[in-house]
């Protein structure tokens, strides 16, 4: 059973931060929505919780941590929300895109089958909007959002998505997945686990890593990290997860970042 804990105490956190202090390389991987920022009905208003950007700035200023934000959003939609002094490494569209701090951009190609199937799903937008939902297009994906709608409306949209999905599933190349607040069509080949595997492979032996995330799509990343770092579920209540510990947002996240900073500054032993 997952351990409920706070970064200020708890066996797993204590062991983790002890190893972090001695680590030659440190990696901090963070989901965005629901982890660093609250959910909003208007996603372009979902700015980070108070205090979070200041702490991320300090982690980046210190220079002793490879910091990556790993989101399901299109990177171009994520950047305006981050009021940071400098950009960390950003991964978008569930591991399909990467933007390095120096501006270099990488994108994993989408198969022709996935492209055709997504093109067909584009036609769903009209009825989704009429039902009160919202469509979010991103590279290699199409998210259907229903946050804020009544249960009956959500059921109506979900039922129709499943019916329509039956018509394009055979085109291949796409998966239909649930997330907190909707469903998403995602081109196969990339997930948040892609980002975790890539970063850990690049960082090499001796790396001490943590991943913080809240949603079903973060479970790919948390599963990829198992045995290689600390997986942290950010949630108001625990659920089935591959994480090692769970925190309540936003204070638990702030406490985690504060302890990370104290550790970087070598003050962990005195805290
Ligand atoms: Mg999230």
PDB file of C-alpha atoms and ligand atoms in Angstrom:
ATOM      1  CA  UNK A   1       0.000   0.000   0.000  1.00  0.00           C
ATOM      2  CA  UNK A   2       1.277   3.419  -0.859  1.00  0.00           C
ATOM      3  CA  UNK A   3       2.619   5.438   2.021  1.00  0.00           C
ATOM      4  CA  UNK A   4       0.889   8.694   2.844  1.00  0.00           C
ATOM      5  CA  UNK A   5       3.526  11.121   3.851  1.00  0.00           C
ATOM      6  CA  UNK A   6       4.663  14.701   3.865  1.00  0.00           C
ATOM      7  CA  UNK A   7       8.060  15.803   2.616  1.00  0.00           C
ATOM      8  CA  UNK A   8       8.737  17.164   6.092  1.00  0.00           C
ATOM      9  CA  UNK A   9       8.858  13.612   7.409  1.00  0.00           C
ATOM     10  CA  UNK A  10       8.258  10.004   6.471  1.00  0.00           C
ATOM     11  CA  UNK A  11      10.599   7.098   5.982  1.00  0.00           C
ATOM     12  CA  UNK A  12      10.699   7.061   2.179  1.00  0.00           C
ATOM     13  CA  UNK A  13      11.142  10.799   1.879  1.00  0.00           C
ATOM     14  CA  UNK A  14      13.908  10.813   4.486  1.00  0.00           C
ATOM     15  CA  UNK A  15      15.789   8.045   2.666  1.00  0.00           C
ATOM     16  CA  UNK A  16      15.316   9.766  -0.676  1.00  0.00           C
ATOM     17  CA  UNK A  17      16.564  13.182   0.417  1.00  0.00           C
ATOM     18  CA  UNK A  18      19.520  11.580   2.165  1.00  0.00           C
ATOM     19  CA  UNK A  19      20.542   9.947  -1.125  1.00  0.00           C
ATOM     20  CA  UNK A  20      19.839  13.176  -3.013  1.00  0.00           C
ATOM     21  CA  UNK A  21      22.300  15.091  -0.880  1.00  0.00           C
ATOM     22  CA  UNK A  22      25.157  12.745  -1.775  1.00  0.00           C
ATOM     23  CA  UNK A  23      24.139  12.275  -5.427  1.00  0.00           C
ATOM     24  CA  UNK A  24      26.521  13.260  -8.244  1.00  0.00           C
ATOM     25  CA  UNK A  25      23.534  13.925 -10.530  1.00  0.00           C
ATOM     26  CA  UNK A  26      20.012  14.987  -9.649  1.00  0.00           C
ATOM     27  CA  UNK A  27      16.919  14.841 -11.843  1.00  0.00           C
ATOM     28  CA  UNK A  28      13.576  16.404 -10.964  1.00  0.00           C
ATOM     29  CA  UNK A  29      10.701  15.593 -13.326  1.00  0.00           C
ATOM     30  CA  UNK A  30       7.379  17.369 -12.857  1.00  0.00           C
ATOM     31  CA  UNK A  31       3.980  17.070 -14.445  1.00  0.00           C
ATOM     32  CA  UNK A  32       2.203  20.413 -14.919  1.00  0.00           C
ATOM     33  CA  UNK A  33      -1.629  20.409 -14.647  1.00  0.00           C
ATOM     34  CA  UNK A  34      -2.819  19.151 -11.276  1.00  0.00           C
ATOM     35  CA  UNK A  35       0.755  18.992  -9.981  1.00  0.00           C
ATOM     36  CA  UNK A  36       2.317  22.451 -10.323  1.00  0.00           C
ATOM     37  CA  UNK A  37      -0.949  24.216 -11.200  1.00  0.00           C
ATOM     38  CA  UNK A  38      -4.615  23.784 -10.280  1.00  0.00           C
ATOM     39  CA  UNK A  39      -7.155  22.742 -12.898  1.00  0.00           C
ATOM     40  CA  UNK A  40      -9.132  25.571 -14.486  1.00  0.00           C
ATOM     41  CA  UNK A  41     -12.161  25.457 -16.754  1.00  0.00           C
ATOM     42  CA  UNK A  42     -10.190  27.794 -19.008  1.00  0.00           C
ATOM     43  CA  UNK A  43      -6.843  25.965 -19.339  1.00  0.00           C
ATOM     44  CA  UNK A  44      -4.937  29.047 -20.519  1.00  0.00           C
ATOM     45  CA  UNK A  45      -5.565  30.483 -17.031  1.00  0.00           C
ATOM     46  CA  UNK A  46      -4.039  27.524 -15.181  1.00  0.00           C
ATOM     47  CA  UNK A  47      -0.970  29.284 -13.821  1.00  0.00           C
ATOM     48  CA  UNK A  48       1.189  27.601 -11.157  1.00  0.00           C
ATOM     49  CA  UNK A  49       0.247  27.657  -7.484  1.00  0.00           C
ATOM     50  CA  UNK A  50       1.621  30.663  -5.570  1.00  0.00           C
ATOM     51  CA  UNK A  51       5.279  30.241  -4.694  1.00  0.00           C
ATOM     52  CA  UNK A  52       5.971  27.402  -7.144  1.00  0.00           C
ATOM     53  CA  UNK A  53       7.654  29.461  -9.892  1.00  0.00           C
ATOM     54  CA  UNK A  54       9.933  31.154  -7.348  1.00  0.00           C
ATOM     55  CA  UNK A  55      11.081  27.777  -6.036  1.00  0.00           C
ATOM     56  CA  UNK A  56      11.622  26.374  -9.542  1.00  0.00           C
ATOM     57  CA  UNK A  57      13.682  29.505 -10.345  1.00  0.00           C
ATOM     58  CA  UNK A  58      15.860  28.782  -7.331  1.00  0.00           C
ATOM     59  CA  UNK A  59      16.344  25.137  -8.351  1.00  0.00           C
ATOM     60  CA  UNK A  60      17.388  26.327 -11.838  1.00  0.00           C
ATOM     61  CA  UNK A  61      19.650  29.062 -10.397  1.00  0.00           C
ATOM     62  CA  UNK A  62      21.443  26.482  -8.250  1.00  0.00           C
ATOM     63  CA  UNK A  63      22.398  24.521 -11.372  1.00  0.00           C
ATOM     64  CA  UNK A  64      22.750  21.203  -9.527  1.00  0.00           C
ATOM     65  CA  UNK A  65      19.505  19.669 -10.801  1.00  0.00           C
ATOM     66  CA  UNK A  66      18.319  18.637 -14.238  1.00  0.00           C
ATOM     67  CA  UNK A  67      14.755  19.961 -14.092  1.00  0.00           C
ATOM     68  CA  UNK A  68      12.181  18.808 -16.638  1.00  0.00           C
ATOM     69  CA  UNK A  69       8.482  19.589 -16.909  1.00  0.00           C
ATOM     70  CA  UNK A  70       6.657  16.714 -18.607  1.00  0.00           C
ATOM     71  CA  UNK A  71       3.131  17.598 -19.715  1.00  0.00           C
ATOM     72  CA  UNK A  72       0.360  16.300 -21.914  1.00  0.00           C
ATOM     73  CA  UNK A  73      -0.087  19.819 -23.247  1.00  0.00           C
ATOM     74  CA  UNK A  74       1.303  21.076 -26.527  1.00  0.00           C
ATOM     75  CA  UNK A  75       4.574  22.795 -25.518  1.00  0.00           C
ATOM     76  CA  UNK A  76       3.468  26.036 -27.169  1.00  0.00           C
ATOM     77  CA  UNK A  77       0.435  26.098 -24.816  1.00  0.00           C
ATOM     78  CA  UNK A  78       2.595  25.398 -21.772  1.00  0.00           C
ATOM     79  CA  UNK A  79       5.240  28.099 -22.213  1.00  0.00           C
ATOM     80  CA  UNK A  80       2.985  31.158 -21.627  1.00  0.00           C
ATOM     81  CA  UNK A  81       1.917  29.735 -18.242  1.00  0.00           C
ATOM     82  CA  UNK A  82       5.454  29.400 -16.908  1.00  0.00           C
ATOM     83  CA  UNK A  83       6.575  32.724 -15.523  1.00  0.00           C
ATOM     84  CA  UNK A  84      10.116  31.511 -14.903  1.00  0.00           C
ATOM     85  CA  UNK A  85      13.331  33.481 -15.286  1.00  0.00           C
ATOM     86  CA  UNK A  86      14.594  30.820 -17.669  1.00  0.00           C
ATOM     87  CA  UNK A  87      12.969  27.773 -19.249  1.00  0.00           C
ATOM     88  CA  UNK A  88      13.808  24.291 -18.016  1.00  0.00           C
ATOM     89  CA  UNK A  89      13.700  21.255 -20.285  1.00  0.00           C
ATOM     90  CA  UNK A  90      10.096  20.887 -21.481  1.00  0.00           C
ATOM     91  CA  UNK A  91       8.379  17.746 -22.756  1.00  0.00           C
ATOM     92  CA  UNK A  92       4.938  18.125 -24.346  1.00  0.00           C
ATOM     93  CA  UNK A  93       2.189  16.039 -25.924  1.00  0.00           C
ATOM     94  CA  UNK A  94       2.929  13.081 -23.605  1.00  0.00           C
ATOM     95  CA  UNK A  95       6.571  12.630 -24.571  1.00  0.00           C
ATOM     96  CA  UNK A  96       6.237  13.387 -28.289  1.00  0.00           C
ATOM     97  CA  UNK A  97       7.877  16.830 -28.157  1.00  0.00           C
ATOM     98  CA  UNK A  98      10.956  18.101 -26.340  1.00  0.00           C
ATOM     99  CA  UNK A  99      12.226  21.651 -26.056  1.00  0.00           C
ATOM    100  CA  UNK A 100      15.721  21.983 -24.615  1.00  0.00           C
ATOM    101  CA  UNK A 101      16.628  25.012 -22.478  1.00  0.00           C
ATOM    102  CA  UNK A 102      18.790  26.307 -25.360  1.00  0.00           C
ATOM    103  CA  UNK A 103      15.778  26.315 -27.715  1.00  0.00           C
ATOM    104  CA  UNK A 104      16.514  23.117 -29.618  1.00  0.00           C
ATOM    105  CA  UNK A 105      13.247  21.370 -30.485  1.00  0.00           C
ATOM    106  CA  UNK A 106      12.684  17.637 -31.067  1.00  0.00           C
ATOM    107  CA  UNK A 107       9.579  15.900 -32.298  1.00  0.00           C
ATOM    108  CA  UNK A 108       8.875  12.183 -32.690  1.00  0.00           C
ATOM    109  CA  UNK A 109       7.221  11.550 -36.050  1.00  0.00           C
ATOM    110  CA  UNK A 110       3.631  10.278 -36.235  1.00  0.00           C
ATOM    111  CA  UNK A 111       2.763   7.311 -38.426  1.00  0.00           C
ATOM    112  CA  UNK A 112       0.597   7.858 -41.539  1.00  0.00           C
ATOM    113  CA  UNK A 113      -2.127   5.638 -40.000  1.00  0.00           C
ATOM    114  CA  UNK A 114      -2.249   7.777 -36.856  1.00  0.00           C
ATOM    115  CA  UNK A 115      -2.353  10.973 -38.906  1.00  0.00           C
ATOM    116  CA  UNK A 116      -5.289   9.712 -40.971  1.00  0.00           C
ATOM    117  CA  UNK A 117      -7.196   8.542 -37.908  1.00  0.00           C
ATOM    118  CA  UNK A 118      -6.653  11.892 -36.160  1.00  0.00           C
ATOM    119  CA  UNK A 119      -7.832  13.660 -39.298  1.00  0.00           C
ATOM    120  CA  UNK A 120     -11.076  11.704 -39.153  1.00  0.00           C
ATOM    121  CA  UNK A 121     -11.494  12.459 -35.444  1.00  0.00           C
ATOM    122  CA  UNK A 122     -11.161  16.175 -36.195  1.00  0.00           C
ATOM    123  CA  UNK A 123     -14.727  16.010 -37.498  1.00  0.00           C
ATOM    124  CA  UNK A 124     -15.984  15.271 -33.965  1.00  0.00           C
ATOM    125  CA  UNK A 125     -15.422  18.818 -32.785  1.00  0.00           C
ATOM    126  CA  UNK A 126     -18.860  20.100 -33.824  1.00  0.00           C
ATOM    127  CA  UNK A 127     -20.931  17.682 -31.770  1.00  0.00           C
ATOM    128  CA  UNK A 128     -18.514  17.785 -28.834  1.00  0.00           C
ATOM    129  CA  UNK A 129     -18.881  21.556 -28.642  1.00  0.00           C
ATOM    130  CA  UNK A 130     -22.655  21.336 -28.981  1.00  0.00           C
ATOM    131  CA  UNK A 131     -22.663  18.899 -26.048  1.00  0.00           C
ATOM    132  CA  UNK A 132     -20.750  21.425 -23.940  1.00  0.00           C
ATOM    133  CA  UNK A 133     -17.330  19.773 -24.229  1.00  0.00           C
ATOM    134  CA  UNK A 134     -14.083  21.164 -25.565  1.00  0.00           C
ATOM    135  CA  UNK A 135     -11.559  19.808 -28.063  1.00  0.00           C
ATOM    136  CA  UNK A 136      -7.828  20.330 -27.612  1.00  0.00           C
ATOM    137  CA  UNK A 137      -5.631  19.591 -30.631  1.00  0.00           C
ATOM    138  CA  UNK A 138      -1.996  18.808 -30.082  1.00  0.00           C
ATOM    139  CA  UNK A 139       0.792  17.082 -31.994  1.00  0.00           C
ATOM    140  CA  UNK A 140      -0.171  13.422 -32.229  1.00  0.00           C
ATOM    141  CA  UNK A 141      -3.317  13.764 -30.186  1.00  0.00           C
ATOM    142  CA  UNK A 142      -6.828  15.050 -29.712  1.00  0.00           C
ATOM    143  CA  UNK A 143      -8.151  15.604 -26.180  1.00  0.00           C
ATOM    144  CA  UNK A 144     -11.855  15.836 -25.378  1.00  0.00           C
ATOM    145  CA  UNK A 145     -12.432  17.834 -22.185  1.00  0.00           C
ATOM    146  CA  UNK A 146     -15.612  17.763 -20.120  1.00  0.00           C
ATOM    147  CA  UNK A 147     -14.516  19.290 -16.813  1.00  0.00           C
ATOM    148  CA  UNK A 148     -17.354  21.270 -15.208  1.00  0.00           C
ATOM    149  CA  UNK A 149     -20.191  19.464 -17.031  1.00  0.00           C
ATOM    150  CA  UNK A 150     -22.951  17.473 -15.314  1.00  0.00           C
ATOM    151  CA  UNK A 151     -22.693  13.710 -15.035  1.00  0.00           C
ATOM    152  CA  UNK A 152     -25.434  13.254 -17.643  1.00  0.00           C
ATOM    153  CA  UNK A 153     -23.608  15.458 -20.156  1.00  0.00           C
ATOM    154  CA  UNK A 154     -20.343  13.658 -19.524  1.00  0.00           C
ATOM    155  CA  UNK A 155     -22.026  10.281 -20.075  1.00  0.00           C
ATOM    156  CA  UNK A 156     -23.540  11.574 -23.306  1.00  0.00           C
ATOM    157  CA  UNK A 157     -20.146  12.685 -24.652  1.00  0.00           C
ATOM    158  CA  UNK A 158     -18.342   9.574 -23.459  1.00  0.00           C
ATOM    159  CA  UNK A 159     -20.925   7.243 -25.043  1.00  0.00           C
ATOM    160  CA  UNK A 160     -20.677   9.014 -28.370  1.00  0.00           C
ATOM    161  CA  UNK A 161     -16.853   9.102 -28.267  1.00  0.00           C
ATOM    162  CA  UNK A 162     -16.856   5.337 -27.735  1.00  0.00           C
ATOM    163  CA  UNK A 163     -19.277   4.850 -30.640  1.00  0.00           C
ATOM    164  CA  UNK A 164     -17.273   7.081 -32.975  1.00  0.00           C
ATOM    165  CA  UNK A 165     -14.042   5.458 -31.813  1.00  0.00           C
ATOM    166  CA  UNK A 166     -15.394   2.157 -33.128  1.00  0.00           C
ATOM    167  CA  UNK A 167     -15.357   3.769 -36.577  1.00  0.00           C
ATOM    168  CA  UNK A 168     -11.718   4.864 -36.550  1.00  0.00           C
ATOM    169  CA  UNK A 169     -10.088   2.307 -34.270  1.00  0.00           C
ATOM    170  CA  UNK A 170      -9.531  -0.003 -37.223  1.00  0.00           C
ATOM    171  CA  UNK A 171      -7.472   2.696 -38.947  1.00  0.00           C
ATOM    172  CA  UNK A 172      -4.801   1.851 -36.410  1.00  0.00           C
ATOM    173  CA  UNK A 173      -2.060   3.826 -34.791  1.00  0.00           C
ATOM    174  CA  UNK A 174      -4.164   5.468 -32.075  1.00  0.00           C
ATOM    175  CA  UNK A 175      -5.102   4.658 -28.500  1.00  0.00           C
ATOM    176  CA  UNK A 176      -8.124   6.038 -26.655  1.00  0.00           C
ATOM    177  CA  UNK A 177      -7.263   6.864 -23.053  1.00  0.00           C
ATOM    178  CA  UNK A 178      -8.989   8.334 -20.019  1.00  0.00           C
ATOM    179  CA  UNK A 179      -7.579  11.245 -18.082  1.00  0.00           C
ATOM    180  CA  UNK A 180      -8.861  13.364 -15.206  1.00  0.00           C
ATOM    181  CA  UNK A 181     -11.507  15.495 -16.934  1.00  0.00           C
ATOM    182  CA  UNK A 182     -11.883  13.788 -20.281  1.00  0.00           C
ATOM    183  CA  UNK A 183     -10.619  11.308 -22.858  1.00  0.00           C
ATOM    184  CA  UNK A 184      -7.819  11.565 -25.363  1.00  0.00           C
ATOM    185  CA  UNK A 185      -6.884  10.029 -28.688  1.00  0.00           C
ATOM    186  CA  UNK A 186      -3.116   9.560 -28.679  1.00  0.00           C
ATOM    187  CA  UNK A 187      -0.833   8.402 -31.477  1.00  0.00           C
ATOM    188  CA  UNK A 188       1.082   5.323 -30.375  1.00  0.00           C
ATOM    189  CA  UNK A 189       4.817   5.315 -29.838  1.00  0.00           C
ATOM    190  CA  UNK A 190       5.219   7.974 -27.147  1.00  0.00           C
ATOM    191  CA  UNK A 191       4.098   8.441 -23.562  1.00  0.00           C
ATOM    192  CA  UNK A 192       5.411  10.152 -20.474  1.00  0.00           C
ATOM    193  CA  UNK A 193       7.485   6.991 -19.957  1.00  0.00           C
ATOM    194  CA  UNK A 194       9.396   7.984 -23.125  1.00  0.00           C
ATOM    195  CA  UNK A 195      10.494  11.168 -21.369  1.00  0.00           C
ATOM    196  CA  UNK A 196      11.513   9.359 -18.161  1.00  0.00           C
ATOM    197  CA  UNK A 197      13.424   6.613 -19.996  1.00  0.00           C
ATOM    198  CA  UNK A 198      15.218   9.130 -22.211  1.00  0.00           C
ATOM    199  CA  UNK A 199      16.211  11.451 -19.366  1.00  0.00           C
ATOM    200  CA  UNK A 200      17.438   8.604 -17.135  1.00  0.00           C
ATOM    201  CA  UNK A 201      19.428   7.051 -19.999  1.00  0.00           C
ATOM    202  CA  UNK A 202      21.046  10.415 -20.738  1.00  0.00           C
ATOM    203  CA  UNK A 203      21.784  11.081 -17.078  1.00  0.00           C
ATOM    204  CA  UNK A 204      23.612   7.824 -16.510  1.00  0.00           C
ATOM    205  CA  UNK A 205      24.583   5.926 -13.362  1.00  0.00           C
ATOM    206  CA  UNK A 206      24.543   7.587  -9.966  1.00  0.00           C
ATOM    207  CA  UNK A 207      21.559   9.756 -10.837  1.00  0.00           C
ATOM    208  CA  UNK A 208      19.007  10.319  -8.096  1.00  0.00           C
ATOM    209  CA  UNK A 209      15.647  11.109  -9.669  1.00  0.00           C
ATOM    210  CA  UNK A 210      12.084  11.949  -8.679  1.00  0.00           C
ATOM    211  CA  UNK A 211       8.860  12.316 -10.663  1.00  0.00           C
ATOM    212  CA  UNK A 212       5.751  14.131  -9.406  1.00  0.00           C
ATOM    213  CA  UNK A 213       2.428  13.629 -11.183  1.00  0.00           C
ATOM    214  CA  UNK A 214      -1.296  13.422 -10.549  1.00  0.00           C
ATOM    215  CA  UNK A 215      -3.066  11.779 -13.464  1.00  0.00           C
ATOM    216  CA  UNK A 216      -3.503   8.462 -15.270  1.00  0.00           C
ATOM    217  CA  UNK A 217      -1.058   9.582 -17.962  1.00  0.00           C
ATOM    218  CA  UNK A 218       1.549  10.061 -15.230  1.00  0.00           C
ATOM    219  CA  UNK A 219       1.244   6.390 -14.326  1.00  0.00           C
ATOM    220  CA  UNK A 220       3.286   5.560 -17.467  1.00  0.00           C
ATOM    221  CA  UNK A 221       6.079   7.748 -16.111  1.00  0.00           C
ATOM    222  CA  UNK A 222       5.764   6.445 -12.559  1.00  0.00           C
ATOM    223  CA  UNK A 223       5.903   2.845 -13.784  1.00  0.00           C
ATOM    224  CA  UNK A 224       8.996   3.630 -15.873  1.00  0.00           C
ATOM    225  CA  UNK A 225      10.682   5.144 -12.825  1.00  0.00           C
ATOM    226  CA  UNK A 226       9.996   2.212 -10.488  1.00  0.00           C
ATOM    227  CA  UNK A 227      13.182   1.004  -8.844  1.00  0.00           C
ATOM    228  CA  UNK A 228      15.143   3.884 -10.380  1.00  0.00           C
ATOM    229  CA  UNK A 229      13.832   6.866  -8.420  1.00  0.00           C
ATOM    230  CA  UNK A 230      11.106   8.245  -6.190  1.00  0.00           C
ATOM    231  CA  UNK A 231       7.627   8.265  -7.703  1.00  0.00           C
ATOM    232  CA  UNK A 232       5.318  10.799  -6.089  1.00  0.00           C
ATOM    233  CA  UNK A 233       1.560  10.824  -6.603  1.00  0.00           C
ATOM    234  CA  UNK A 234       0.089  14.315  -6.199  1.00  0.00           C
ATOM    235  CA  UNK A 235      -3.533  13.888  -5.219  1.00  0.00           C
ATOM    236  CA  UNK A 236      -6.185  14.804  -2.677  1.00  0.00           C
ATOM    237  CA  UNK A 237      -6.702  11.086  -2.082  1.00  0.00           C
ATOM    238  CA  UNK A 238      -4.634   8.006  -2.932  1.00  0.00           C
ATOM    239  CA  UNK A 239      -5.635   5.801  -5.850  1.00  0.00           C
ATOM    240  CA  UNK A 240      -4.177   2.833  -7.619  1.00  0.00           C
ATOM    241  CA  UNK A 241      -0.715   3.973  -8.620  1.00  0.00           C
ATOM    242  CA  UNK A 242       2.860   2.975  -9.410  1.00  0.00           C
ATOM    243  CA  UNK A 243       4.109   5.798  -7.159  1.00  0.00           C
ATOM    244  CA  UNK A 244       6.026   5.229  -3.923  1.00  0.00           C
ATOM    245  CA  UNK A 245       4.459   8.044  -1.901  1.00  0.00           C
ATOM    246  CA  UNK A 246       1.662  10.561  -2.214  1.00  0.00           C
ATOM    247  CA  UNK A 247       1.303  14.232  -1.419  1.00  0.00           C
ATOM    248  CA  UNK A 248      -1.636  16.585  -1.224  1.00  0.00           C
ATOM    249  CA  UNK A 249      -1.452  19.646  -3.479  1.00  0.00           C
ATOM    250  CA  UNK A 250      -0.534  22.391  -3.295  1.00  0.00           C
ATOM    251  CA  UNK A 251       1.222  22.476   0.079  1.00  0.00           C
ATOM    252  CA  UNK A 252       2.740  19.022  -0.259  1.00  0.00           C
ATOM    253  CA  UNK A 253       4.319  20.034  -3.585  1.00  0.00           C
ATOM    254  CA  UNK A 254       5.649  23.269  -2.085  1.00  0.00           C
ATOM    255  CA  UNK A 255       7.075  21.347   0.888  1.00  0.00           C
ATOM    256  CA  UNK A 256       8.732  18.890  -1.490  1.00  0.00           C
ATOM    257  CA  UNK A 257      10.359  21.683  -3.521  1.00  0.00           C
ATOM    258  CA  UNK A 258      11.430  23.476  -0.345  1.00  0.00           C
ATOM    259  CA  UNK A 259      13.119  20.337   0.966  1.00  0.00           C
ATOM    260  CA  UNK A 260      14.766  19.791  -2.443  1.00  0.00           C
ATOM    261  CA  UNK A 261      16.195  23.333  -2.201  1.00  0.00           C
ATOM    262  CA  UNK A 262      17.422  22.823   1.356  1.00  0.00           C
ATOM    263  CA  UNK A 263      19.133  19.640   0.226  1.00  0.00           C
ATOM    264  CA  UNK A 264      20.845  21.436  -2.680  1.00  0.00           C
ATOM    265  CA  UNK A 265      22.080  24.058  -0.274  1.00  0.00           C
ATOM    266  CA  UNK A 266      23.522  21.381   1.989  1.00  0.00           C
ATOM    267  CA  UNK A 267      21.242  22.339   4.857  1.00  0.00           C
ATOM    268  CA  UNK A 268      19.286  19.117   4.934  1.00  0.00           C
ATOM    269  CA  UNK A 269      21.231  17.690   7.866  1.00  0.00           C
ATOM    270  CA  UNK A 270      20.310  20.717   9.974  1.00  0.00           C
ATOM    271  CA  UNK A 271      16.668  20.980   8.958  1.00  0.00           C
TER     272      UNK A 271
HETATM  273 MG1  LIG B   1      -1.424  16.330 -14.488  1.00  0.00          MG
END
